[in-house]
mmCIF file of C-alpha atoms and ligand atoms in Angstrom:
data_model
loop_
_atom_site.group_PDB
_atom_site.id
_atom_site.type_symbol
_atom_site.label_atom_id
_atom_site.label_comp_id
_atom_site.label_asym_id
_atom_site.label_seq_id
_atom_site.Cartn_x
_atom_site.Cartn_y
_atom_site.Cartn_z
ATOM 1 C CA UNK A 47 128.023 86.509 78.580
ATOM 2 C CA UNK A 48 126.963 84.454 75.589
ATOM 3 C CA UNK A 49 123.934 82.501 76.829
ATOM 4 C CA UNK A 50 121.667 83.150 79.802
ATOM 5 C CA UNK A 51 121.209 79.395 80.070
ATOM 6 C CA UNK A 52 124.825 78.820 81.076
ATOM 7 C CA UNK A 53 124.500 78.417 84.887
ATOM 8 C CA UNK A 54 128.256 78.120 85.461
ATOM 9 C CA UNK A 55 128.930 81.381 83.687
ATOM 10 C CA UNK A 56 126.093 83.084 85.617
ATOM 11 C CA UNK A 57 127.731 82.274 88.963
ATOM 12 C CA UNK A 58 131.086 83.522 87.705
ATOM 13 C CA UNK A 59 129.603 86.975 86.975
ATOM 14 C CA UNK A 60 127.045 87.136 89.755
ATOM 15 C CA UNK A 61 129.581 86.837 92.529
ATOM 16 C CA UNK A 62 127.291 87.781 95.406
ATOM 17 C CA UNK A 63 124.388 85.654 94.223
ATOM 18 C CA UNK A 64 121.893 88.449 93.507
ATOM 19 C CA UNK A 65 119.982 86.161 91.202
ATOM 20 C CA UNK A 66 119.531 83.621 93.952
ATOM 21 C CA UNK A 67 118.340 86.345 96.327
ATOM 22 C CA UNK A 68 115.795 87.473 93.744
ATOM 23 C CA UNK A 69 114.677 83.858 93.161
ATOM 24 C CA UNK A 70 114.135 83.594 96.913
ATOM 25 C CA UNK A 71 112.152 86.836 97.100
ATOM 26 C CA UNK A 72 108.823 85.062 97.757
ATOM 27 C CA UNK A 73 110.363 83.347 100.734
ATOM 28 C CA UNK A 74 111.741 86.663 101.954
ATOM 29 C CA UNK A 75 108.221 88.138 101.693
ATOM 30 C CA UNK A 76 106.823 85.226 103.754
ATOM 31 C CA UNK A 77 109.493 85.783 106.424
ATOM 32 C CA UNK A 78 108.732 89.494 106.374
ATOM 33 C CA UNK A 79 105.039 88.878 106.934
ATOM 34 C CA UNK A 80 105.820 86.712 110.015
ATOM 35 C CA UNK A 81 108.283 89.333 111.247
ATOM 36 C CA UNK A 82 105.733 92.114 110.926
ATOM 37 C CA UNK A 83 103.191 90.119 112.880
ATOM 38 C CA UNK A 84 105.492 90.013 115.898
ATOM 39 C CA UNK A 85 105.254 93.787 116.422
ATOM 40 C CA UNK A 86 102.685 94.254 119.122
ATOM 41 C CA UNK A 87 101.397 97.784 119.282
ATOM 42 C CA UNK A 88 98.445 98.627 121.491
ATOM 43 C CA UNK A 89 95.369 100.314 120.087
ATOM 44 C CA UNK A 90 96.286 103.724 121.582
ATOM 45 C CA UNK A 91 99.256 103.839 119.179
ATOM 46 C CA UNK A 92 96.841 103.679 116.276
ATOM 47 C CA UNK A 93 94.148 105.981 117.713
ATOM 48 C CA UNK A 94 93.098 109.008 115.660
ATOM 49 C CA UNK A 95 95.723 108.654 112.927
ATOM 50 C CA UNK A 96 94.947 111.217 110.270
ATOM 51 C CA UNK A 97 97.773 110.589 107.833
ATOM 52 C CA UNK A 98 100.567 108.155 106.983
ATOM 53 C CA UNK A 99 104.039 109.118 105.941
ATOM 54 C CA UNK A 100 106.871 106.921 104.777
ATOM 55 C CA UNK A 101 110.421 108.326 104.955
ATOM 56 C CA UNK A 102 112.995 106.582 102.865
ATOM 57 C CA UNK A 103 115.364 106.813 99.929
ATOM 58 C CA UNK A 104 116.104 104.549 96.971
ATOM 59 C CA UNK A 105 115.549 100.872 97.626
ATOM 60 C CA UNK A 106 114.061 101.724 101.064
ATOM 61 C CA UNK A 107 111.813 104.508 99.720
ATOM 62 C CA UNK A 108 110.174 102.371 97.032
ATOM 63 C CA UNK A 109 108.273 100.498 99.753
ATOM 64 C CA UNK A 110 106.552 103.821 100.513
ATOM 65 C CA UNK A 111 105.603 104.248 96.842
ATOM 66 C CA UNK A 112 104.144 100.743 96.893
ATOM 67 C CA UNK A 113 102.215 101.372 100.126
ATOM 68 C CA UNK A 114 100.748 104.568 98.684
ATOM 69 C CA UNK A 115 99.605 102.785 95.518
ATOM 70 C CA UNK A 116 98.182 99.779 97.323
ATOM 71 C CA UNK A 117 96.294 101.835 99.911
ATOM 72 C CA UNK A 118 95.179 104.782 97.825
ATOM 73 C CA UNK A 119 91.803 103.394 96.749
ATOM 74 C CA UNK A 120 90.781 102.135 100.146
ATOM 75 C CA UNK A 121 92.500 103.999 102.929
ATOM 76 C CA UNK A 122 90.621 106.989 104.241
ATOM 77 C CA UNK A 123 93.734 108.914 105.178
ATOM 78 C CA UNK A 124 96.406 110.270 102.830
ATOM 79 C CA UNK A 125 99.745 108.495 102.367
ATOM 80 C CA UNK A 126 102.741 110.669 101.705
ATOM 81 C CA UNK A 127 106.177 109.449 100.727
ATOM 82 C CA UNK A 128 109.077 111.693 101.853
ATOM 83 C CA UNK A 129 112.298 111.305 99.873
ATOM 84 C CA UNK A 130 114.385 114.043 101.343
ATOM 85 C CA UNK A 131 115.650 115.810 104.442
ATOM 86 C CA UNK A 132 112.566 117.728 105.488
ATOM 87 C CA UNK A 133 108.998 116.871 106.397
ATOM 88 C CA UNK A 134 105.932 118.540 104.922
ATOM 89 C CA UNK A 135 104.279 120.844 107.474
ATOM 90 C CA UNK A 136 101.149 118.649 107.924
ATOM 91 C CA UNK A 137 103.066 115.791 109.481
ATOM 92 C CA UNK A 138 102.455 115.916 113.229
ATOM 93 C CA UNK A 139 101.451 113.904 116.241
ATOM 94 C CA UNK A 140 98.550 112.215 114.455
ATOM 95 C CA UNK A 141 100.741 110.989 111.651
ATOM 96 C CA UNK A 142 101.853 107.359 111.503
ATOM 97 C CA UNK A 143 105.437 107.684 110.361
ATOM 98 C CA UNK A 144 107.441 104.809 108.955
ATOM 99 C CA UNK A 145 111.138 105.711 108.856
ATOM 100 C CA UNK A 146 112.677 103.166 106.534
ATOM 101 C CA UNK A 147 116.399 102.755 105.959
ATOM 102 C CA UNK A 148 117.920 99.378 105.307
ATOM 103 C CA UNK A 149 121.411 100.426 106.459
ATOM 104 C CA UNK A 150 120.022 102.837 109.062
ATOM 105 C CA UNK A 151 122.631 105.395 108.028
ATOM 106 C CA UNK A 152 120.960 107.293 105.178
ATOM 107 C CA UNK A 153 121.248 110.973 106.103
ATOM 108 C CA UNK A 154 118.080 112.199 104.449
ATOM 109 C CA UNK A 155 115.985 109.591 106.301
ATOM 110 C CA UNK A 156 117.759 110.261 109.604
ATOM 111 C CA UNK A 157 117.088 114.017 109.217
ATOM 112 C CA UNK A 158 113.365 113.550 108.409
ATOM 113 C CA UNK A 159 113.083 110.969 111.216
ATOM 114 C CA UNK A 160 114.539 113.455 113.735
ATOM 115 C CA UNK A 161 112.013 116.043 112.662
ATOM 116 C CA UNK A 162 109.205 113.498 113.116
ATOM 117 C CA UNK A 163 110.506 112.802 116.659
ATOM 118 C CA UNK A 164 110.401 116.498 117.480
ATOM 119 C CA UNK A 165 106.840 116.748 116.170
ATOM 120 C CA UNK A 166 105.714 113.864 118.360
ATOM 121 C CA UNK A 167 104.586 111.649 115.479
ATOM 122 C CA UNK A 168 103.759 107.934 116.017
ATOM 123 C CA UNK A 169 106.984 106.435 114.625
ATOM 124 C CA UNK A 170 108.006 102.975 113.486
ATOM 125 C CA UNK A 171 111.563 102.609 112.253
ATOM 126 C CA UNK A 172 112.293 99.762 109.843
ATOM 127 C CA UNK A 173 115.997 99.036 109.627
ATOM 128 C CA UNK A 174 118.667 96.332 109.884
ATOM 129 C CA UNK A 175 121.153 98.426 111.844
ATOM 130 C CA UNK A 176 122.922 101.761 112.075
ATOM 131 C CA UNK A 177 122.166 105.175 113.472
ATOM 132 C CA UNK A 178 118.423 104.940 112.811
ATOM 133 C CA UNK A 179 118.086 101.935 115.097
ATOM 134 C CA UNK A 180 120.066 103.757 117.802
ATOM 135 C CA UNK A 181 118.153 107.011 117.529
ATOM 136 C CA UNK A 182 114.830 105.190 117.427
ATOM 137 C CA UNK A 183 115.640 103.345 120.649
ATOM 138 C CA UNK A 184 116.851 106.516 122.348
ATOM 139 C CA UNK A 185 113.684 108.404 121.391
ATOM 140 C CA UNK A 186 111.347 105.566 122.341
ATOM 141 C CA UNK A 187 110.181 104.987 118.761
ATOM 142 C CA UNK A 188 109.218 101.438 117.748
ATOM 143 C CA UNK A 189 111.721 99.460 115.737
ATOM 144 C CA UNK A 190 111.126 96.593 113.331
ATOM 145 C CA UNK A 191 114.549 95.093 112.990
ATOM 146 C CA UNK A 192 115.048 93.271 109.716
ATOM 147 C CA UNK A 193 117.865 90.840 108.798
ATOM 148 C CA UNK A 194 121.149 92.366 107.689
ATOM 149 C CA UNK A 195 123.496 91.241 104.861
ATOM 150 C CA UNK A 196 121.468 92.289 101.826
ATOM 151 C CA UNK A 197 121.773 95.130 99.377
ATOM 152 C CA UNK A 198 118.855 97.456 100.373
ATOM 153 C CA UNK A 199 117.145 96.948 96.976
ATOM 154 C CA UNK A 200 117.362 93.216 97.441
ATOM 155 C CA UNK A 201 115.562 93.402 100.779
ATOM 156 C CA UNK A 202 112.322 94.870 99.455
ATOM 157 C CA UNK A 203 110.223 92.110 101.060
ATOM 158 C CA UNK A 204 111.602 93.029 104.488
ATOM 159 C CA UNK A 205 111.274 96.765 103.803
ATOM 160 C CA UNK A 206 107.732 96.690 102.468
ATOM 161 C CA UNK A 207 105.649 93.981 104.143
ATOM 162 C CA UNK A 208 106.194 95.226 107.714
ATOM 163 C CA UNK A 209 104.884 98.703 106.793
ATOM 164 C CA UNK A 210 101.982 97.254 104.809
ATOM 165 C CA UNK A 211 100.937 94.918 107.609
ATOM 166 C CA UNK A 212 101.328 97.573 110.306
ATOM 167 C CA UNK A 213 99.321 100.099 108.278
ATOM 168 C CA UNK A 214 96.625 97.470 107.714
ATOM 169 C CA UNK A 215 96.138 97.268 111.501
ATOM 170 C CA UNK A 216 94.607 100.700 111.335
ATOM 171 C CA UNK A 217 90.811 100.451 111.113
ATOM 172 C CA UNK A 218 90.895 102.900 108.204
ATOM 173 C CA UNK A 219 92.505 100.228 106.027
ATOM 174 C CA UNK A 220 90.586 97.068 105.004
ATOM 175 C CA UNK A 221 92.029 93.649 105.853
ATOM 176 C CA UNK A 222 94.704 92.572 103.387
ATOM 177 C CA UNK A 223 95.079 88.961 104.455
ATOM 178 C CA UNK A 224 93.529 87.462 101.293
ATOM 179 C CA UNK A 225 95.510 89.831 99.082
ATOM 180 C CA UNK A 226 98.761 88.925 100.792
ATOM 181 C CA UNK A 227 98.125 85.194 100.350
ATOM 182 C CA UNK A 228 97.293 85.657 96.666
ATOM 183 C CA UNK A 229 100.440 87.754 96.182
ATOM 184 C CA UNK A 230 102.734 85.220 97.788
ATOM 185 C CA UNK A 231 101.326 82.426 95.603
ATOM 186 C CA UNK A 232 101.814 84.460 92.414
ATOM 187 C CA UNK A 233 105.329 85.453 93.361
ATOM 188 C CA UNK A 234 106.202 81.815 94.004
ATOM 189 C CA UNK A 235 104.927 80.863 90.566
ATOM 190 C CA UNK A 236 106.892 83.677 88.924
ATOM 191 C CA UNK A 237 110.027 82.712 90.802
ATOM 192 C CA UNK A 238 109.824 79.290 89.219
ATOM 193 C CA UNK A 239 108.951 80.522 85.719
ATOM 194 C CA UNK A 240 111.595 83.183 85.550
ATOM 195 C CA UNK A 241 114.407 81.430 87.402
ATOM 196 C CA UNK A 242 117.870 80.843 85.952
ATOM 197 C CA UNK A 243 117.037 77.138 85.494
ATOM 198 C CA UNK A 244 114.179 77.963 83.159
ATOM 199 C CA UNK A 245 115.622 78.023 79.611
ATOM 200 C CA UNK A 246 115.506 81.152 77.505
ATOM 201 C CA UNK A 247 112.958 79.604 75.120
ATOM 202 C CA UNK A 248 110.393 79.487 77.919
ATOM 203 C CA UNK A 249 111.607 82.339 80.180
ATOM 204 C CA UNK A 250 110.013 85.695 79.367
ATOM 205 C CA UNK A 251 112.439 87.670 81.620
ATOM 206 C CA UNK A 252 115.468 86.247 79.841
ATOM 207 C CA UNK A 253 113.856 86.988 76.466
ATOM 208 C CA UNK A 254 113.162 90.621 77.396
ATOM 209 C CA UNK A 255 116.712 91.082 78.693
ATOM 210 C CA UNK A 256 118.088 89.818 75.374
ATOM 211 C CA UNK A 257 115.813 92.264 73.550
ATOM 212 C CA UNK A 258 116.965 95.154 75.738
ATOM 213 C CA UNK A 259 120.680 94.334 75.472
ATOM 214 C CA UNK A 260 122.598 97.328 74.018
ATOM 215 C CA UNK A 261 119.513 99.590 74.255
ATOM 216 C CA UNK A 262 118.584 102.358 76.676
ATOM 217 C CA UNK A 263 115.449 101.169 78.478
ATOM 218 C CA UNK A 264 112.538 103.580 79.010
ATOM 219 C CA UNK A 265 109.838 102.239 81.320
ATOM 220 C CA UNK A 266 106.317 103.652 81.303
ATOM 221 C CA UNK A 267 103.932 102.891 84.158
ATOM 222 C CA UNK A 268 100.369 103.980 84.897
ATOM 223 C CA UNK A 269 99.486 106.466 87.610
ATOM 224 C CA UNK A 270 97.765 104.759 90.582
ATOM 225 C CA UNK A 271 98.629 101.324 89.188
ATOM 226 C CA UNK A 272 102.045 100.271 87.826
ATOM 227 C CA UNK A 273 103.759 103.621 88.467
ATOM 228 C CA UNK A 274 105.984 102.498 91.412
ATOM 229 C CA UNK A 275 106.919 99.339 89.467
ATOM 230 C CA UNK A 276 108.065 101.485 86.560
ATOM 231 C CA UNK A 277 110.296 103.509 88.929
ATOM 232 C CA UNK A 278 111.650 100.235 90.403
ATOM 233 C CA UNK A 279 112.349 98.790 86.940
ATOM 234 C CA UNK A 280 114.325 101.902 85.992
ATOM 235 C CA UNK A 281 116.283 101.882 89.302
ATOM 236 C CA UNK A 282 117.021 98.153 88.933
ATOM 237 C CA UNK A 283 118.350 98.762 85.413
ATOM 238 C CA UNK A 284 120.621 101.474 86.863
ATOM 239 C CA UNK A 285 121.824 99.577 89.941
ATOM 240 C CA UNK A 286 121.828 95.963 88.765
ATOM 241 C CA UNK A 287 122.467 96.194 85.022
ATOM 242 C CA UNK A 288 124.570 99.374 85.293
ATOM 243 C CA UNK A 289 122.860 101.040 82.346
ATOM 244 C CA UNK A 290 121.121 104.376 82.038
ATOM 245 C CA UNK A 291 117.339 104.059 82.031
ATOM 246 C CA UNK A 292 114.415 106.416 82.214
ATOM 247 C CA UNK A 293 110.802 106.210 83.354
ATOM 248 C CA UNK A 294 107.525 108.088 83.212
ATOM 249 C CA UNK A 295 103.834 107.368 83.606
ATOM 250 C CA UNK A 296 100.472 107.615 81.862
ATOM 251 C CA UNK A 297 98.549 109.821 81.501
ATOM 252 C CA UNK A 298 100.982 112.623 82.475
ATOM 253 C CA UNK A 299 103.533 111.660 79.774
ATOM 254 C CA UNK A 300 100.873 112.314 77.150
ATOM 255 C CA UNK A 301 101.036 115.977 78.109
ATOM 256 C CA UNK A 302 104.752 116.519 77.602
ATOM 257 C CA UNK A 303 107.166 113.575 77.072
ATOM 258 C CA UNK A 304 105.327 112.364 73.988
ATOM 259 C CA UNK A 305 106.512 115.465 72.142
ATOM 260 C CA UNK A 306 110.120 114.663 73.017
ATOM 261 C CA UNK A 307 110.020 111.645 70.687
ATOM 262 C CA UNK A 308 110.329 113.958 67.710
ATOM 263 C CA UNK A 309 113.799 115.151 66.950
ATOM 264 C CA UNK A 310 117.181 113.441 67.528
ATOM 265 C CA UNK A 311 115.802 110.275 65.968
ATOM 266 C CA UNK A 312 119.253 108.818 65.474
ATOM 267 C CA UNK A 313 119.705 108.909 69.226
ATOM 268 C CA UNK A 314 116.223 107.878 70.290
ATOM 269 C CA UNK A 315 116.446 104.845 67.952
ATOM 270 C CA UNK A 316 118.760 103.392 70.670
ATOM 271 C CA UNK A 317 115.914 103.545 73.223
ATOM 272 C CA UNK A 318 113.657 100.612 73.917
ATOM 273 C CA UNK A 319 110.303 101.156 75.572
ATOM 274 C CA UNK A 320 108.694 98.842 78.112
ATOM 275 C CA UNK A 321 105.105 99.607 79.008
ATOM 276 C CA UNK A 322 103.844 98.147 82.305
ATOM 277 C CA UNK A 323 100.159 97.307 81.783
ATOM 278 C CA UNK A 324 97.402 96.537 84.245
ATOM 279 C CA UNK A 325 94.238 94.698 83.358
ATOM 280 C CA UNK A 326 92.378 97.099 85.649
ATOM 281 C CA UNK A 327 93.637 100.243 83.924
ATOM 282 C CA UNK A 328 91.110 102.958 83.057
ATOM 283 C CA UNK A 329 89.644 102.397 79.542
ATOM 284 C CA UNK A 330 90.983 105.797 78.513
ATOM 285 C CA UNK A 331 94.494 104.631 79.544
ATOM 286 C CA UNK A 332 94.116 101.615 77.215
ATOM 287 C CA UNK A 333 93.255 104.074 74.383
ATOM 288 C CA UNK A 334 96.182 106.338 75.358
ATOM 289 C CA UNK A 335 98.684 103.465 75.316
ATOM 290 C CA UNK A 336 97.526 102.376 71.836
ATOM 291 C CA UNK A 337 97.613 105.895 70.423
ATOM 292 C CA UNK A 338 100.964 106.693 72.045
ATOM 293 C CA UNK A 339 102.537 103.527 70.613
ATOM 294 C CA UNK A 340 101.337 104.421 67.158
ATOM 295 C CA UNK A 341 102.617 107.981 67.399
ATOM 296 C CA UNK A 342 106.107 107.239 68.675
ATOM 297 C CA UNK A 343 106.948 103.780 67.363
ATOM 298 C CA UNK A 344 109.182 104.945 64.500
ATOM 299 C CA UNK A 345 111.333 106.956 66.924
ATOM 300 C CA UNK A 346 112.365 104.033 69.131
ATOM 301 C CA UNK A 347 114.214 100.793 68.564
ATOM 302 C CA UNK A 348 111.307 98.736 69.898
ATOM 303 C CA UNK A 349 108.313 98.670 72.242
ATOM 304 C CA UNK A 350 107.408 95.860 74.657
ATOM 305 C CA UNK A 351 104.537 95.334 77.009
ATOM 306 C CA UNK A 352 104.592 93.523 80.328
ATOM 307 C CA UNK A 353 101.402 92.783 82.211
ATOM 308 C CA UNK A 354 100.506 92.493 85.912
ATOM 309 C CA UNK A 355 99.232 89.184 87.263
ATOM 310 C CA UNK A 356 96.594 88.404 89.849
ATOM 311 C CA UNK A 357 93.356 89.983 91.062
ATOM 312 C CA UNK A 358 94.255 92.132 94.033
ATOM 313 C CA UNK A 359 96.082 95.407 93.601
ATOM 314 C CA UNK A 360 98.885 94.090 95.799
ATOM 315 C CA UNK A 361 99.420 90.996 93.677
ATOM 316 C CA UNK A 362 99.249 93.011 90.459
ATOM 317 C CA UNK A 363 101.800 95.596 91.524
ATOM 318 C CA UNK A 364 104.264 93.180 93.092
ATOM 319 C CA UNK A 365 104.029 90.658 90.248
ATOM 320 C CA UNK A 366 105.046 93.241 87.634
ATOM 321 C CA UNK A 367 107.725 94.716 89.892
ATOM 322 C CA UNK A 368 109.185 91.218 90.441
ATOM 323 C CA UNK A 369 109.411 90.559 86.702
ATOM 324 C CA UNK A 370 111.565 93.651 86.349
ATOM 325 C CA UNK A 371 113.953 92.475 89.022
ATOM 326 C CA UNK A 372 114.629 89.342 86.945
ATOM 327 C CA UNK A 373 114.980 91.239 83.711
ATOM 328 C CA UNK A 374 117.532 93.709 85.269
ATOM 329 C CA UNK A 375 119.658 90.849 86.507
ATOM 330 C CA UNK A 376 119.622 88.977 83.240
ATOM 331 C CA UNK A 377 120.569 92.221 81.528
ATOM 332 C CA UNK A 378 123.471 92.659 84.019
ATOM 333 C CA UNK A 379 124.647 89.164 83.112
ATOM 334 C CA UNK A 380 124.481 89.858 79.392
ATOM 335 C CA UNK A 381 126.480 93.062 80.082
ATOM 336 C CA UNK A 382 129.033 90.904 81.954
ATOM 337 C CA UNK A 383 128.660 92.947 85.208
ATOM 338 C CA UNK A 384 128.138 91.796 88.731
ATOM 339 C CA UNK A 385 124.655 93.063 89.648
ATOM 340 C CA UNK A 386 125.415 93.560 93.354
ATOM 341 C CA UNK A 387 127.997 96.346 93.837
ATOM 342 C CA UNK A 388 126.864 99.955 93.469
ATOM 343 C CA UNK A 389 130.252 101.640 93.699
ATOM 344 C CA UNK A 390 129.063 105.131 92.831
ATOM 345 C CA UNK A 391 126.442 105.143 95.609
ATOM 346 C CA UNK A 392 128.985 103.940 98.164
ATOM 347 C CA UNK A 393 131.544 106.491 97.000
ATOM 348 C CA UNK A 394 129.067 109.337 97.097
ATOM 349 C CA UNK A 395 127.899 108.438 100.626
ATOM 350 C CA UNK A 396 131.568 108.364 101.717
ATOM 351 C CA UNK A 397 132.220 111.804 100.239
ATOM 352 C CA UNK A 398 129.128 113.253 101.992
ATOM 353 C CA UNK A 399 130.306 111.819 105.308
ATOM 354 C CA UNK A 400 133.735 113.542 105.007
ATOM 355 C CA UNK A 401 133.968 116.543 107.304
HETATM 356 C C1 F6R B 36 121.264 100.017 97.196
HETATM 357 C C2 F6R B 36 120.026 100.781 97.088
HETATM 358 C C3 F6R B 36 120.006 102.227 97.378
HETATM 359 C C4 F6R B 36 119.709 102.452 98.878
HETATM 360 C C5 F6R B 36 119.711 103.975 99.203
HETATM 361 C C6 F6R B 36 119.288 104.256 100.630
HETATM 362 O O1 F6R B 36 121.017 98.636 97.034
HETATM 363 O O2 F6R B 36 119.017 100.223 96.677
HETATM 364 O O3 F6R B 36 119.061 102.857 96.536
HETATM 365 O O4 F6R B 36 118.476 101.909 99.204
HETATM 366 O O5 F6R B 36 120.986 104.509 98.989
HETATM 367 O O6 F6R B 36 119.997 103.492 101.554
HETATM 368 P P1 F6R B 36 119.225 102.717 102.710
HETATM 369 O O7 F6R B 36 118.227 101.839 102.018
HETATM 370 O O8 F6R B 36 120.250 101.960 103.456
HETATM 371 O O9 F6R B 36 118.570 103.766 103.548
#
């Protein structure tokens, strides 16, 4: 499309209204908070929990990455995200297991869930439908049923807030009420500032999408801070904008990937780097970002920085993640592709289901 300010053209390309769903994300998060609060678990369910595991793939698994990042500094038990068929050995009856699958039919999650059932873990399934709901009911696991009709990646509010709120009921996790309120307020403000109605001249998400048009985005996050957002940005570029994209995180990338920006300059000149910054980053990370930029800048088309907003870790991580959702959709529109369908994923799941 020619101009991201042409609303009529936007609705022609965005046939399933992904942009509208993203604009309404703060409301989805508010609904999800209320939904999570309806789950009444007695204190024996939470007694002597020694670890938390989140099972989930893709758009459902990212909620686990967010939970791990948000809780890491304060929770006194480890949080493990399982993105595959099998559970690590330590997961047992004292593990609080969240089995998260939007469709309820993702085979890796179902397999790991079944293992958790046989180990007697304290399980909560988060799903809109499918086999997971059925198996959870049959095995007596708790179910948080979330609304259907979304693409999984567009239902992140429903997939994430219930696990965050349930985990915060454990006495090993400090109260998150204030953080949640701050986050919702910031998301609402961003929704306004980055919405389709906001003209390109005053809309930073539209501006970044224009800058990334025709380039291969590389997104760098920071370990323990913006890392899950960097993964989400990359996945949203893949699934919404239908472009290849890559991600990595500081400081690890300083020990390997930085060397890769050396040869094949003609190719890497088509890459555009987006660094996801956090005002609370370690001072050495600030130095690393500066030095890395200087060392690699001539090997890329361009480098951009996007910053978190807010005080709490929750607000910071969700604000920067949310900005990426907008950028990926505006990039899809510039590419003239409908952000919603993910034909390859559907096709692959069909092939795997064939006997
Ligand atoms: C599609 C999407 C995918 C799915 C993944 C797992 O919008 O985001 O990454 O999330 O294929 O499927 P579910 O979430 O149904 O378990």
